[in-house]
Amino acid sequence: LLGLGLLWTVLFLLPTNSVLARLDVVNERQLYLPGLGLAVVAALGAFQAVRRLRLPAPVLPALLLVPALALGLRTARRTLDYRSETAMWTSSVAANPLNPRAHNNLGWARWLAGDREGAAAAFREALRLDPGYATARANLAALGAE
């Protein structure tokens, strides 16, 4: 099971991430399925700890329940970032302020929400980070032409 958990994670990450870490926070959803393999490894580790320490059997559910509750609360908090497109891209920019794509998409979300000044600022920040970013340049031009 340990090998299966590790293999599961590697097989799901290999096509999209190769051997390099993914720097684009926006694509965190691509880590959900590989995370299942790591969950199997963590559960096996907890089970082995209970066996080696000769702890009573009811301790295993408690060892699994505490991290599950902590991760569940963190997930519930993270879902607040998806309450609107602007909130989602604001969260993405906060997580990775050097990502021009996140700034551009935040600008687009602000534009759709009617915040022209905020949209222009986000487009300008995307261009500051990547002066050759054609999409941000086009969005800023279209915003000015509107």
PDB file of C-alpha atoms in Angstrom:
ATOM      1  CA  LEU A   1       0.000   0.000   0.000  1.00  0.00           C
ATOM      2  CA  LEU A   2       2.875   2.355   0.722  1.00  0.00           C
ATOM      3  CA  GLY A   3       4.282   1.830  -2.763  1.00  0.00           C
ATOM      4  CA  LEU A   4       0.838   2.243  -4.301  1.00  0.00           C
ATOM      5  CA  GLY A   5       0.305   5.532  -2.449  1.00  0.00           C
ATOM      6  CA  LEU A   6       3.635   6.922  -3.606  1.00  0.00           C
ATOM      7  CA  LEU A   7       3.195   5.610  -7.163  1.00  0.00           C
ATOM      8  CA  TRP A   8      -0.314   7.123  -7.322  1.00  0.00           C
ATOM      9  CA  THR A   9       1.083  10.542  -6.419  1.00  0.00           C
ATOM     10  CA  VAL A  10       3.967  10.358  -8.889  1.00  0.00           C
ATOM     11  CA  LEU A  11       1.799   9.092 -11.756  1.00  0.00           C
ATOM     12  CA  PHE A  12      -0.711  11.900 -11.338  1.00  0.00           C
ATOM     13  CA  LEU A  13       1.941  14.612 -11.025  1.00  0.00           C
ATOM     14  CA  LEU A  14       4.254  13.423 -13.793  1.00  0.00           C
ATOM     15  CA  PRO A  15       2.211  14.506 -16.851  1.00  0.00           C
ATOM     16  CA  THR A  16       1.451  18.023 -15.575  1.00  0.00           C
ATOM     17  CA  ASN A  17       4.447  18.887 -13.429  1.00  0.00           C
ATOM     18  CA  SER A  18       7.323  16.693 -14.631  1.00  0.00           C
ATOM     19  CA  VAL A  19      10.192  16.989 -12.170  1.00  0.00           C
ATOM     20  CA  LEU A  20       9.799  20.726 -11.612  1.00  0.00           C
ATOM     21  CA  ALA A  21       7.520  22.229  -8.994  1.00  0.00           C
ATOM     22  CA  ARG A  22       4.452  24.010 -10.307  1.00  0.00           C
ATOM     23  CA  LEU A  23       4.763  27.699  -9.511  1.00  0.00           C
ATOM     24  CA  ASP A  24       1.286  28.671 -10.684  1.00  0.00           C
ATOM     25  CA  VAL A  25      -0.865  28.721  -7.541  1.00  0.00           C
ATOM     26  CA  VAL A  26      -3.980  29.091  -9.675  1.00  0.00           C
ATOM     27  CA  ASN A  27      -3.736  25.433 -10.667  1.00  0.00           C
ATOM     28  CA  GLU A  28      -3.849  24.000  -7.160  1.00  0.00           C
ATOM     29  CA  ARG A  29      -6.799  21.839  -8.202  1.00  0.00           C
ATOM     30  CA  GLN A  30      -4.327  19.677 -10.126  1.00  0.00           C
ATOM     31  CA  LEU A  31      -2.945  18.499  -6.789  1.00  0.00           C
ATOM     32  CA  TYR A  32      -6.206  17.050  -5.433  1.00  0.00           C
ATOM     33  CA  LEU A  33      -5.948  13.557  -6.982  1.00  0.00           C
ATOM     34  CA  PRO A  34      -2.205  13.187  -6.298  1.00  0.00           C
ATOM     35  CA  GLY A  35      -2.986  14.129  -2.699  1.00  0.00           C
ATOM     36  CA  LEU A  36      -4.949  10.903  -2.292  1.00  0.00           C
ATOM     37  CA  GLY A  37      -1.727   8.924  -2.595  1.00  0.00           C
ATOM     38  CA  LEU A  38      -0.137  11.038   0.120  1.00  0.00           C
ATOM     39  CA  ALA A  39      -3.212  10.510   2.307  1.00  0.00           C
ATOM     40  CA  VAL A  40      -2.757   6.739   1.969  1.00  0.00           C
ATOM     41  CA  VAL A  41       0.908   7.093   2.968  1.00  0.00           C
ATOM     42  CA  ALA A  42      -0.055   9.248   5.992  1.00  0.00           C
ATOM     43  CA  ALA A  43      -2.729   6.758   7.097  1.00  0.00           C
ATOM     44  CA  LEU A  44      -0.262   3.885   6.834  1.00  0.00           C
ATOM     45  CA  GLY A  45       2.243   5.880   8.865  1.00  0.00           C
ATOM     46  CA  ALA A  46      -0.330   6.494  11.591  1.00  0.00           C
ATOM     47  CA  PHE A  47      -1.266   2.814  11.617  1.00  0.00           C
ATOM     48  CA  GLN A  48       2.396   1.766  11.916  1.00  0.00           C
ATOM     49  CA  ALA A  49       2.964   4.283  14.729  1.00  0.00           C
ATOM     50  CA  VAL A  50       0.071   2.806  16.703  1.00  0.00           C
ATOM     51  CA  ARG A  51       1.428  -0.720  16.179  1.00  0.00           C
ATOM     52  CA  ARG A  52       5.029   0.116  17.091  1.00  0.00           C
ATOM     53  CA  LEU A  53       4.108   2.150  20.141  1.00  0.00           C
ATOM     54  CA  ARG A  54       1.659  -0.556  21.227  1.00  0.00           C
ATOM     55  CA  LEU A  55      -1.055   2.027  21.742  1.00  0.00           C
ATOM     56  CA  PRO A  56      -4.659   0.912  22.274  1.00  0.00           C
ATOM     57  CA  ALA A  57      -6.636   0.332  19.075  1.00  0.00           C
ATOM     58  CA  PRO A  58      -9.000   3.311  19.638  1.00  0.00           C
ATOM     59  CA  VAL A  59      -6.009   5.672  19.322  1.00  0.00           C
ATOM     60  CA  LEU A  60      -5.779   5.139  15.541  1.00  0.00           C
ATOM     61  CA  PRO A  61      -9.103   6.850  14.757  1.00  0.00           C
ATOM     62  CA  ALA A  62      -8.076   9.740  17.006  1.00  0.00           C
ATOM     63  CA  LEU A  63      -4.740  10.047  15.187  1.00  0.00           C
ATOM     64  CA  LEU A  64      -6.593  10.221  11.885  1.00  0.00           C
ATOM     65  CA  LEU A  65      -9.426  12.418  13.142  1.00  0.00           C
ATOM     66  CA  VAL A  66      -7.277  15.312  14.360  1.00  0.00           C
ATOM     67  CA  PRO A  67      -5.527  15.996  11.022  1.00  0.00           C
ATOM     68  CA  ALA A  68      -8.770  15.324   9.136  1.00  0.00           C
ATOM     69  CA  LEU A  69     -10.562  17.965  11.205  1.00  0.00           C
ATOM     70  CA  ALA A  70      -7.702  20.441  10.782  1.00  0.00           C
ATOM     71  CA  LEU A  71      -7.626  19.912   7.025  1.00  0.00           C
ATOM     72  CA  GLY A  72     -11.420  20.076   6.847  1.00  0.00           C
ATOM     73  CA  LEU A  73     -11.442  23.437   8.624  1.00  0.00           C
ATOM     74  CA  ARG A  74      -8.715  24.725   6.315  1.00  0.00           C
ATOM     75  CA  THR A  75     -10.701  23.553   3.299  1.00  0.00           C
ATOM     76  CA  ALA A  76     -13.841  25.284   4.573  1.00  0.00           C
ATOM     77  CA  ARG A  77     -11.852  28.498   4.989  1.00  0.00           C
ATOM     78  CA  ARG A  78     -10.337  28.138   1.512  1.00  0.00           C
ATOM     79  CA  THR A  79     -13.765  27.818  -0.096  1.00  0.00           C
ATOM     80  CA  LEU A  80     -14.425  31.429   0.901  1.00  0.00           C
ATOM     81  CA  ASP A  81     -11.887  32.402  -1.753  1.00  0.00           C
ATOM     82  CA  TYR A  82     -14.287  31.049  -4.361  1.00  0.00           C
ATOM     83  CA  ARG A  83     -17.289  33.150  -3.361  1.00  0.00           C
ATOM     84  CA  SER A  84     -16.625  35.435  -6.339  1.00  0.00           C
ATOM     85  CA  GLU A  85     -14.201  35.721  -9.205  1.00  0.00           C
ATOM     86  CA  THR A  86     -12.685  38.846  -7.671  1.00  0.00           C
ATOM     87  CA  ALA A  87     -12.167  37.084  -4.323  1.00  0.00           C
ATOM     88  CA  MET A  88     -10.546  34.108  -6.048  1.00  0.00           C
ATOM     89  CA  TRP A  89      -8.054  36.211  -8.007  1.00  0.00           C
ATOM     90  CA  THR A  90      -7.364  38.454  -5.019  1.00  0.00           C
ATOM     91  CA  SER A  91      -6.434  35.316  -3.097  1.00  0.00           C
ATOM     92  CA  SER A  92      -4.243  34.114  -5.971  1.00  0.00           C
ATOM     93  CA  VAL A  93      -2.415  37.454  -6.111  1.00  0.00           C
ATOM     94  CA  ALA A  94      -1.906  37.376  -2.335  1.00  0.00           C
ATOM     95  CA  ALA A  95      -0.458  33.853  -2.566  1.00  0.00           C
ATOM     96  CA  ASN A  96       1.846  34.712  -5.462  1.00  0.00           C
ATOM     97  CA  PRO A  97       2.255  38.476  -5.946  1.00  0.00           C
ATOM     98  CA  LEU A  98       4.848  37.992  -8.697  1.00  0.00           C
ATOM     99  CA  ASN A  99       2.417  36.160 -11.002  1.00  0.00           C
ATOM    100  CA  PRO A 100       1.453  38.484 -13.887  1.00  0.00           C
ATOM    101  CA  ARG A 101      -1.329  36.141 -15.034  1.00  0.00           C
ATOM    102  CA  ALA A 102      -3.016  36.346 -11.633  1.00  0.00           C
ATOM    103  CA  HIS A 103      -2.852  40.165 -11.738  1.00  0.00           C
ATOM    104  CA  ASN A 104      -4.266  40.202 -15.259  1.00  0.00           C
ATOM    105  CA  ASN A 105      -7.129  37.906 -14.270  1.00  0.00           C
ATOM    106  CA  LEU A 106      -7.795  39.993 -11.169  1.00  0.00           C
ATOM    107  CA  GLY A 107      -8.023  43.012 -13.459  1.00  0.00           C
ATOM    108  CA  TRP A 108     -10.504  41.188 -15.674  1.00  0.00           C
ATOM    109  CA  ALA A 109     -12.621  40.194 -12.665  1.00  0.00           C
ATOM    110  CA  ARG A 110     -12.590  43.765 -11.362  1.00  0.00           C
ATOM    111  CA  TRP A 111     -13.548  45.065 -14.787  1.00  0.00           C
ATOM    112  CA  LEU A 112     -16.511  42.695 -14.949  1.00  0.00           C
ATOM    113  CA  ALA A 113     -17.518  43.840 -11.443  1.00  0.00           C
ATOM    114  CA  GLY A 114     -17.498  47.482 -12.596  1.00  0.00           C
ATOM    115  CA  ASP A 115     -14.287  48.523 -10.817  1.00  0.00           C
ATOM    116  CA  ARG A 116     -12.475  50.208 -13.717  1.00  0.00           C
ATOM    117  CA  GLU A 117      -9.771  51.828 -11.561  1.00  0.00           C
ATOM    118  CA  GLY A 118      -8.993  48.549  -9.812  1.00  0.00           C
ATOM    119  CA  ALA A 119      -8.932  46.756 -13.160  1.00  0.00           C
ATOM    120  CA  ALA A 120      -6.501  49.269 -14.652  1.00  0.00           C
ATOM    121  CA  ALA A 121      -4.230  48.995 -11.595  1.00  0.00           C
ATOM    122  CA  ALA A 122      -4.168  45.185 -11.856  1.00  0.00           C
ATOM    123  CA  PHE A 123      -3.451  45.283 -15.607  1.00  0.00           C
ATOM    124  CA  ARG A 124      -0.619  47.775 -14.999  1.00  0.00           C
ATOM    125  CA  GLU A 125       0.842  45.552 -12.282  1.00  0.00           C
ATOM    126  CA  ALA A 126       0.751  42.566 -14.656  1.00  0.00           C
ATOM    127  CA  LEU A 127       2.633  44.652 -17.222  1.00  0.00           C
ATOM    128  CA  ARG A 128       5.130  45.843 -14.623  1.00  0.00           C
ATOM    129  CA  LEU A 129       5.877  42.214 -13.776  1.00  0.00           C
ATOM    130  CA  ASP A 130       5.989  41.131 -17.424  1.00  0.00           C
ATOM    131  CA  PRO A 131       6.296  44.050 -19.884  1.00  0.00           C
ATOM    132  CA  GLY A 132       5.757  41.674 -22.820  1.00  0.00           C
ATOM    133  CA  TYR A 133       2.456  40.302 -21.528  1.00  0.00           C
ATOM    134  CA  ALA A 134       0.275  40.926 -24.579  1.00  0.00           C
ATOM    135  CA  THR A 135      -3.020  39.934 -22.949  1.00  0.00           C
ATOM    136  CA  ALA A 136      -2.604  42.449 -20.123  1.00  0.00           C
ATOM    137  CA  ARG A 137      -1.608  45.139 -22.627  1.00  0.00           C
ATOM    138  CA  ALA A 138      -4.670  44.386 -24.772  1.00  0.00           C
ATOM    139  CA  ASN A 139      -6.948  44.387 -21.722  1.00  0.00           C
ATOM    140  CA  LEU A 140      -5.586  47.753 -20.571  1.00  0.00           C
ATOM    141  CA  ALA A 141      -6.049  49.192 -24.064  1.00  0.00           C
ATOM    142  CA  ALA A 142      -9.609  47.840 -24.290  1.00  0.00           C
ATOM    143  CA  LEU A 143     -10.419  49.238 -20.870  1.00  0.00           C
ATOM    144  CA  GLY A 144      -9.182  52.663 -21.946  1.00  0.00           C
ATOM    145  CA  ALA A 145     -11.133  52.464 -25.209  1.00  0.00           C
ATOM    146  CA  GLU A 146     -14.396  51.606 -23.485  1.00  0.00           C
TER     147      GLU A 146
END
